[in-house]
JSON list of C-alpha atoms in Angstrom, two decimals:
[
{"chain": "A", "resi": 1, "resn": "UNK", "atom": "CA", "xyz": [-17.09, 16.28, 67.06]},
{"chain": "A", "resi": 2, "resn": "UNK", "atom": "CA", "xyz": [-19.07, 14.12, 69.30]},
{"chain": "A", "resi": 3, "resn": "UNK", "atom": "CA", "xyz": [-20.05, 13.81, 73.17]},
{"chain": "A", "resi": 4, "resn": "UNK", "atom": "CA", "xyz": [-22.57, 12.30, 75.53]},
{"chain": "A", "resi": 5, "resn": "UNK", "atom": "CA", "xyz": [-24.66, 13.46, 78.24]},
{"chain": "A", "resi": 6, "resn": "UNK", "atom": "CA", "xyz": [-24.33, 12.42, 81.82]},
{"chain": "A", "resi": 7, "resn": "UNK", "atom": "CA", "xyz": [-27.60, 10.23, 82.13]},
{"chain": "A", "resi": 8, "resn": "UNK", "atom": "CA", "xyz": [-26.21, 8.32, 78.10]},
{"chain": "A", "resi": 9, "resn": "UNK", "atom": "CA", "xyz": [-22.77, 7.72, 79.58]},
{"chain": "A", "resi": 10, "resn": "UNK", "atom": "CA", "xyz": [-24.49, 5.98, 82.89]},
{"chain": "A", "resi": 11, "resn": "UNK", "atom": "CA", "xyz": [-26.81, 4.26, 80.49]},
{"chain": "A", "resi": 12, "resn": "UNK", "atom": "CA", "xyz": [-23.66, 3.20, 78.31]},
{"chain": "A", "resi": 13, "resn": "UNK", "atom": "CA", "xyz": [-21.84, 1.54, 81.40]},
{"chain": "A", "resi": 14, "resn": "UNK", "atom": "CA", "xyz": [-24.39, -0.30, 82.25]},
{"chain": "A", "resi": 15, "resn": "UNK", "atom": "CA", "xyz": [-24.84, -1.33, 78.46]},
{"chain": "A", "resi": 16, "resn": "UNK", "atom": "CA", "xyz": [-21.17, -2.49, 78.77]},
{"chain": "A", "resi": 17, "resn": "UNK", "atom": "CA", "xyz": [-21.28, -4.14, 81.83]},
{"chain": "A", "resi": 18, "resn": "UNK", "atom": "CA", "xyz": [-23.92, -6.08, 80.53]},
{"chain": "A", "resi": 19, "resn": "UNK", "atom": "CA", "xyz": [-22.68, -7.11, 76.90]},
{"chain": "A", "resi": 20, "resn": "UNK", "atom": "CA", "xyz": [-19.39, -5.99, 77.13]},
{"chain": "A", "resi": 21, "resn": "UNK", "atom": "CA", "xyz": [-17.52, -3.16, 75.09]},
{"chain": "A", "resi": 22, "resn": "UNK", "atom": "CA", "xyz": [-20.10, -1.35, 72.48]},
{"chain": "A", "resi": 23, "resn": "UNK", "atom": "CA", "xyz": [-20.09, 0.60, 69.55]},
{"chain": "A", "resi": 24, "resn": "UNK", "atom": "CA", "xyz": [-22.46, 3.25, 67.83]},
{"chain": "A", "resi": 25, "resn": "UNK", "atom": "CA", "xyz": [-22.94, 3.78, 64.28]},
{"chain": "A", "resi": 26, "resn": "UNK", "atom": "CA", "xyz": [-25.37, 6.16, 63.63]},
{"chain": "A", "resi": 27, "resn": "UNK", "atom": "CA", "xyz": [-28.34, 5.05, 61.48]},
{"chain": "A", "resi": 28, "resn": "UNK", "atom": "CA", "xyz": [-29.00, 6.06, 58.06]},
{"chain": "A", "resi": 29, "resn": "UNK", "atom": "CA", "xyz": [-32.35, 6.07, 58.03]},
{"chain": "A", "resi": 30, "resn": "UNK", "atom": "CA", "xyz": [-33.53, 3.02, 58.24]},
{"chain": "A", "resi": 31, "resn": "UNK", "atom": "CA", "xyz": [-36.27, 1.13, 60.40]},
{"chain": "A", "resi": 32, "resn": "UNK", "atom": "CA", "xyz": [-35.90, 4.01, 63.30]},
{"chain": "A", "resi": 33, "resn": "UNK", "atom": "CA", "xyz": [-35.38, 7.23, 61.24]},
{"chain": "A", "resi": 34, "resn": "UNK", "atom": "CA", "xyz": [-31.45, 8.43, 61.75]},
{"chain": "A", "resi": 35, "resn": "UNK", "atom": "CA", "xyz": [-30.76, 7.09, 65.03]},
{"chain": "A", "resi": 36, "resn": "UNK", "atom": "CA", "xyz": [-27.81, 6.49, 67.01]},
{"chain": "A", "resi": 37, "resn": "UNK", "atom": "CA", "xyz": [-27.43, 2.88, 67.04]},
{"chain": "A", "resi": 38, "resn": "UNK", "atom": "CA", "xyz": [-25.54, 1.15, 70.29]},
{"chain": "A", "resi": 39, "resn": "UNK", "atom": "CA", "xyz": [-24.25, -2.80, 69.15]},
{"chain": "A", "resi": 40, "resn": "UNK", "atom": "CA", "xyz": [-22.06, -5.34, 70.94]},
{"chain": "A", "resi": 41, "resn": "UNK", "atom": "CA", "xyz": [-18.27, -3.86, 69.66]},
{"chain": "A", "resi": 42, "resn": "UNK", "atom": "CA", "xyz": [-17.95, -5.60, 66.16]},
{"chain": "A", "resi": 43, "resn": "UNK", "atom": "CA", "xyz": [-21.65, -6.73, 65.86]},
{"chain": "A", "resi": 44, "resn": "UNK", "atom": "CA", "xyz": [-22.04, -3.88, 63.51]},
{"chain": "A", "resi": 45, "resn": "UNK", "atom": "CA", "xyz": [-19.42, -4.85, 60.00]},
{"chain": "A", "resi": 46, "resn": "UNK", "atom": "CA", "xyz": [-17.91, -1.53, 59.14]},
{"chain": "A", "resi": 47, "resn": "UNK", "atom": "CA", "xyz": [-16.34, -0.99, 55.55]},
{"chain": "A", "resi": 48, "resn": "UNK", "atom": "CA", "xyz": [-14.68, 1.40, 53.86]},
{"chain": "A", "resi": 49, "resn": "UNK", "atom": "CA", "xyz": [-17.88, 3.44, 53.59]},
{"chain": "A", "resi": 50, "resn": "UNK", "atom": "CA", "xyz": [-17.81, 4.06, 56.87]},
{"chain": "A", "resi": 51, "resn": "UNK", "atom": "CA", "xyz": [-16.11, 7.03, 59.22]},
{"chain": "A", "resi": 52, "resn": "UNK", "atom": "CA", "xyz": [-14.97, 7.39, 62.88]},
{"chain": "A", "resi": 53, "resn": "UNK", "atom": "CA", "xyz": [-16.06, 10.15, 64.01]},
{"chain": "A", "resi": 54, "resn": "UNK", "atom": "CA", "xyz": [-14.90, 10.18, 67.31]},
{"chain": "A", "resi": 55, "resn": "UNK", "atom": "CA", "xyz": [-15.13, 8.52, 70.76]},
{"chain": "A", "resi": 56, "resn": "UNK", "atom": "CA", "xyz": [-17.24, 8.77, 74.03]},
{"chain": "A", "resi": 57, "resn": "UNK", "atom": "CA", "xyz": [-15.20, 8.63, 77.16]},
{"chain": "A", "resi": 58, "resn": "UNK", "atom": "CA", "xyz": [-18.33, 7.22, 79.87]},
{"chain": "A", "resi": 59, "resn": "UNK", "atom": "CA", "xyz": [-16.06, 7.12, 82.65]},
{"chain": "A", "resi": 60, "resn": "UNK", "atom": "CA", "xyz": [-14.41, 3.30, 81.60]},
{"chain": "A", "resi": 61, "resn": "UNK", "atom": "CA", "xyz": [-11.00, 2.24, 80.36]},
{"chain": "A", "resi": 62, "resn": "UNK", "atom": "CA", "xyz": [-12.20, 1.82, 76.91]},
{"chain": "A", "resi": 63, "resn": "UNK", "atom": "CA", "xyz": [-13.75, 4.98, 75.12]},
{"chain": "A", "resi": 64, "resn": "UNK", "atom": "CA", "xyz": [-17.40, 4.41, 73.26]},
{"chain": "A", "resi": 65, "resn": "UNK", "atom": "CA", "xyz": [-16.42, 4.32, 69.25]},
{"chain": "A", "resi": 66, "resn": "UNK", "atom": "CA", "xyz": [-19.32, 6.34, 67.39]},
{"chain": "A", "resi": 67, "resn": "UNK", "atom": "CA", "xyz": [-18.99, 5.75, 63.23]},
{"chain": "A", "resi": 68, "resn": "UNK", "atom": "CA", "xyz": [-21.29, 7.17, 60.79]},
{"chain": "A", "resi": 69, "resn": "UNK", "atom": "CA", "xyz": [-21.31, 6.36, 56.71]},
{"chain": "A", "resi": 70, "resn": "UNK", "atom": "CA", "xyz": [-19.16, 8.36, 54.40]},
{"chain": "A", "resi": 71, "resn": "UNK", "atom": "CA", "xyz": [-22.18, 9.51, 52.64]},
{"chain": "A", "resi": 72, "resn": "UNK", "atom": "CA", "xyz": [-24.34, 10.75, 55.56]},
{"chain": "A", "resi": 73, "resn": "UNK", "atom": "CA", "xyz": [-20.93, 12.38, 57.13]},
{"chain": "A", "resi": 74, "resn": "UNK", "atom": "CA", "xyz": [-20.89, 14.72, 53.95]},
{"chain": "A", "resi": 75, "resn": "UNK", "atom": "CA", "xyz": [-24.40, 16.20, 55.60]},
{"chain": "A", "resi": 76, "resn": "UNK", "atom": "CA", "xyz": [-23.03, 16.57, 59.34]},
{"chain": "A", "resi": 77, "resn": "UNK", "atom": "CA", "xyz": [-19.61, 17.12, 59.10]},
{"chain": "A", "resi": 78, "resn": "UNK", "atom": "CA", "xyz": [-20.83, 20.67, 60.20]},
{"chain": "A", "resi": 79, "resn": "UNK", "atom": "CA", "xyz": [-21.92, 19.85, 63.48]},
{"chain": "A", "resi": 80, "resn": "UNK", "atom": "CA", "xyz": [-21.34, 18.92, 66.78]},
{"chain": "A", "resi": 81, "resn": "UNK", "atom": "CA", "xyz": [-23.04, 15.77, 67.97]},
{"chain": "A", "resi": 82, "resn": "UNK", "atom": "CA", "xyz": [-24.20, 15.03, 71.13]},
{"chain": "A", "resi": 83, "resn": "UNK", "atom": "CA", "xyz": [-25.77, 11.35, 72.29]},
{"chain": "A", "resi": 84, "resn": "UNK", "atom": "CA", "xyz": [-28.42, 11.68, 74.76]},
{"chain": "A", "resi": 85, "resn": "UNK", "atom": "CA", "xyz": [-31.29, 9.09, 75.91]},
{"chain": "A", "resi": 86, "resn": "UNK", "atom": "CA", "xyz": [-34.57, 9.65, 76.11]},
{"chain": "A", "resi": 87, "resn": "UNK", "atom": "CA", "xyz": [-37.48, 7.45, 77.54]},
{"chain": "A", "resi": 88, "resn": "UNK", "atom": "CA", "xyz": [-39.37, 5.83, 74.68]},
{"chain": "A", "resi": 89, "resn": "UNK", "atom": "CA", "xyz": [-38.97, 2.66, 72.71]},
{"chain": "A", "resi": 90, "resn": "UNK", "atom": "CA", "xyz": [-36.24, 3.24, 69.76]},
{"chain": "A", "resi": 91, "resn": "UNK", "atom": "CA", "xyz": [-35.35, 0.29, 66.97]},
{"chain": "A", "resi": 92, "resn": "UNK", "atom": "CA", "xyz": [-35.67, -3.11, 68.20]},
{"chain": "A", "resi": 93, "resn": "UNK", "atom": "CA", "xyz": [-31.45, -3.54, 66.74]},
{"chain": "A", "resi": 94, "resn": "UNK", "atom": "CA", "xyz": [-30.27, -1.42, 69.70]},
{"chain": "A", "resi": 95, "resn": "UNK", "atom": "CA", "xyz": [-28.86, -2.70, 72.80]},
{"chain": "A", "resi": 96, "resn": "UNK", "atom": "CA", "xyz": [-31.14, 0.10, 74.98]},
{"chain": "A", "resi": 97, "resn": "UNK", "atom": "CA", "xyz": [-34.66, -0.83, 73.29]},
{"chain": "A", "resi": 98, "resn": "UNK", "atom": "CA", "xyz": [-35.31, -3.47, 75.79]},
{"chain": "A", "resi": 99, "resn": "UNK", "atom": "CA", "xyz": [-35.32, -0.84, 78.23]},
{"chain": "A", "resi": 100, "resn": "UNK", "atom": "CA", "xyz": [-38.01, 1.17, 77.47]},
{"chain": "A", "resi": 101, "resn": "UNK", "atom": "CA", "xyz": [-35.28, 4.20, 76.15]},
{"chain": "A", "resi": 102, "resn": "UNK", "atom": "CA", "xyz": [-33.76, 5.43, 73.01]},
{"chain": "A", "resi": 103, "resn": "UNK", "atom": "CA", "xyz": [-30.98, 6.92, 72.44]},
{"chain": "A", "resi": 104, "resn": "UNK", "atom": "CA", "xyz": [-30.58, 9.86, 69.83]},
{"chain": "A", "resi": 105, "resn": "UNK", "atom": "CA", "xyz": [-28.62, 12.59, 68.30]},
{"chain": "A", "resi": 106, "resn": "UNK", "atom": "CA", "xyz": [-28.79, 16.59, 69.36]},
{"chain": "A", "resi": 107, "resn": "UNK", "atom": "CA", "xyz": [-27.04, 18.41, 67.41]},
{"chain": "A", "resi": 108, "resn": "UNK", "atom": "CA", "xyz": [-25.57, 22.57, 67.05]},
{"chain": "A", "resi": 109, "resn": "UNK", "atom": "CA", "xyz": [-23.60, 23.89, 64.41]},
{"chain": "A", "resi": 110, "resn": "UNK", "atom": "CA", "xyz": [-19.75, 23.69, 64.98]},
{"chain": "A", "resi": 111, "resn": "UNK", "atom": "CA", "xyz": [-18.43, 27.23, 65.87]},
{"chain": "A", "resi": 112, "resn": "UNK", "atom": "CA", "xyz": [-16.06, 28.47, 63.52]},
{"chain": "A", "resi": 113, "resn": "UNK", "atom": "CA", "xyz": [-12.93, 27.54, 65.82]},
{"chain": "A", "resi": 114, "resn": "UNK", "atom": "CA", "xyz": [-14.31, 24.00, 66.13]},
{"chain": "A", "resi": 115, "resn": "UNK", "atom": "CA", "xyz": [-14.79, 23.63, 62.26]},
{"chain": "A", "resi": 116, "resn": "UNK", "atom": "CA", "xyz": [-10.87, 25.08, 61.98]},
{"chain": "A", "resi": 117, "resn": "UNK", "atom": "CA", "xyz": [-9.75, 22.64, 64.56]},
{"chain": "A", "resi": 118, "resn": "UNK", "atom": "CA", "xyz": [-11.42, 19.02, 62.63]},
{"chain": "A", "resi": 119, "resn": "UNK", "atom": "CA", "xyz": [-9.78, 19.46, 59.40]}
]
């Protein structure tokens, strides 16, 4: 399960005004740690490693896709994600990092009708 805040769906629009329709994939753990990472819609290559985990409606005609690897999946499958934005510079591969903001992932265990409801 995933979902935005208010202030990372406003951020998001503008984002997509900007570049046009965007993407996440949420980092492995690369140059930023395991951050949410925003891209121009196909910038990022996804392959068969990778999973859609769900979409972010910001308010547009076309939802936000968020993806996440197959193997990094297997660790939150359990949880609900939310995408926020926070001030701060975030990796330099981001759409937001000119902006002096980052976005990243909060998180809460699924509840046990949530976890039912995904499989």
């Amino acid at each position: 399960m995933v979902d935005v805040t208010g202030e990372a769906a406003e951020l998001l629009r503008s984002l997509t005004e900007a570049n046009g329709p965007v993407m996440f994939h949420q980092s492995g753990g690369c140059c930023d740690g395991s951050a949410p990472m925003c891209y121009p819609d196909g910038d990022f290559l996804l392959g068969d490693a990778d999973v859609h985990i769900g979409d972010l409606d910001i308010g547009l005609d076309r939802a936000v896709p968020v993806w996440m690897s197959k193997s990094q999946y297997e660790y939150w499958s359990h949880t609900h994600i939310t995408i926020d934005v926070v001030k701060g510079r975030g990796a330099g591969f981001s759409l937001e990092a000119p902006y002096g903001v980052r976005f990243l992932i909060r998180s809460r265990l699924l509840t046990d009708e949530e976890f039912a409801a995904r499989s």
